[in-house]
Amino acid sequence: AEVTVDASRITGIRLVNLSSTVSAMYPLAAPSMEHLASQICEKQSLEDITYEDDNKYTSMLLLEAIKSALAKASVLQQ
């Protein structure tokens, strides 16, 4: 996951380097990321994010990747 931030806001979140093989194996990855990204950018938080039961595990993995990217971004901004 790639998270774009400015001085105080999350401005974008997207999947990067998603190969066609990974896309075929995890067809819910891209739509799940879009759904999560829109909520996170609107709320500016990872709290109270919702996702469908049928893509629960994909969404949980993506949220962990987003958390990791945000942790790295906060280190860089200090």
Short mmCIF file of C-alpha atoms in Angstrom, two decimals:
data_model
loop_
_atom_site.label_atom_id
_atom_site.label_comp_id
_atom_site.label_asym_id
_atom_site.label_seq_id
_atom_site.Cartn_x
_atom_site.Cartn_y
_atom_site.Cartn_z
CA ALA A 1 0.00 0.00 0.00
CA GLU A 2 1.12 3.52 -0.73
CA VAL A 3 -0.21 6.28 1.49
CA THR A 4 0.16 9.90 0.45
CA VAL A 5 0.15 12.50 3.20
CA ASP A 6 0.75 16.21 3.49
CA ALA A 7 1.68 18.04 6.67
CA SER A 8 -1.55 17.15 8.45
CA ARG A 9 -3.79 14.97 6.27
CA ILE A 10 -3.96 11.64 4.50
CA THR A 11 -4.49 12.68 0.89
CA GLY A 12 -4.51 9.31 -0.88
CA ILE A 13 -4.13 5.57 -0.50
CA ARG A 14 -3.56 3.05 -3.28
CA LEU A 15 -2.14 -0.34 -4.09
CA VAL A 16 1.19 -0.28 -5.88
CA ASN A 17 3.06 -2.97 -7.77
CA LEU A 18 0.00 -5.24 -7.90
CA SER A 19 0.92 -7.89 -10.45
CA SER A 20 -1.66 -9.57 -12.64
CA THR A 21 -0.97 -12.83 -10.79
CA VAL A 22 -1.73 -11.25 -7.41
CA SER A 23 -4.80 -9.52 -8.88
CA ALA A 24 -6.05 -12.88 -10.17
CA MET A 25 -5.43 -14.61 -6.83
CA TYR A 26 -6.97 -11.76 -4.79
CA PRO A 27 -9.69 -10.22 -6.97
CA LEU A 28 -11.14 -8.32 -4.00
CA ALA A 29 -7.88 -6.49 -3.23
CA ALA A 30 -8.36 -3.50 -5.55
CA PRO A 31 -12.06 -2.86 -4.81
CA SER A 32 -11.46 -3.40 -1.10
CA MET A 33 -8.62 -0.87 -1.14
CA GLU A 34 -10.78 1.68 -2.92
CA HIS A 35 -13.54 1.23 -0.33
CA LEU A 36 -11.10 1.54 2.58
CA ALA A 37 -9.22 4.48 1.06
CA SER A 38 -12.34 6.55 0.55
CA GLN A 39 -13.40 6.03 4.18
CA ILE A 40 -9.95 6.71 5.60
CA CYS A 41 -9.42 9.87 3.56
CA GLU A 42 -12.87 11.14 4.54
CA LYS A 43 -12.53 10.32 8.26
CA GLN A 44 -8.77 10.96 8.49
CA SER A 45 -8.67 7.96 10.81
CA LEU A 46 -8.39 4.19 10.78
CA GLU A 47 -11.08 3.97 13.46
CA ASP A 48 -14.62 2.80 12.68
CA ILE A 49 -13.76 1.63 9.16
CA THR A 50 -16.37 -0.73 7.74
CA TYR A 51 -16.08 -3.53 5.20
CA GLU A 52 -18.20 -6.34 3.84
CA ASP A 53 -18.08 -9.76 5.49
CA ASP A 54 -17.17 -11.40 2.18
CA ASN A 55 -13.89 -9.45 2.01
CA LYS A 56 -13.17 -9.21 5.72
CA TYR A 57 -9.74 -10.85 5.65
CA THR A 58 -8.60 -8.95 2.55
CA SER A 59 -9.69 -5.69 4.18
CA MET A 60 -7.98 -6.56 7.46
CA LEU A 61 -4.70 -7.26 5.63
CA LEU A 62 -4.99 -4.02 3.68
CA LEU A 63 -5.67 -2.05 6.87
CA GLU A 64 -2.50 -3.51 8.41
CA ALA A 65 -0.51 -2.45 5.34
CA ILE A 66 -2.00 1.05 5.56
CA LYS A 67 -1.15 1.26 9.28
CA SER A 68 2.42 0.24 8.50
CA ALA A 69 2.72 2.87 5.75
CA LEU A 70 1.31 5.57 8.03
CA ALA A 71 3.77 4.60 10.78
CA LYS A 72 6.63 5.02 8.31
CA ALA A 73 5.25 8.37 7.16
CA SER A 74 5.06 9.68 10.73
CA VAL A 75 8.70 8.73 11.29
CA LEU A 76 9.70 10.60 8.13
CA GLN A 77 7.75 13.72 9.13
CA GLN A 78 9.40 14.03 12.55
#
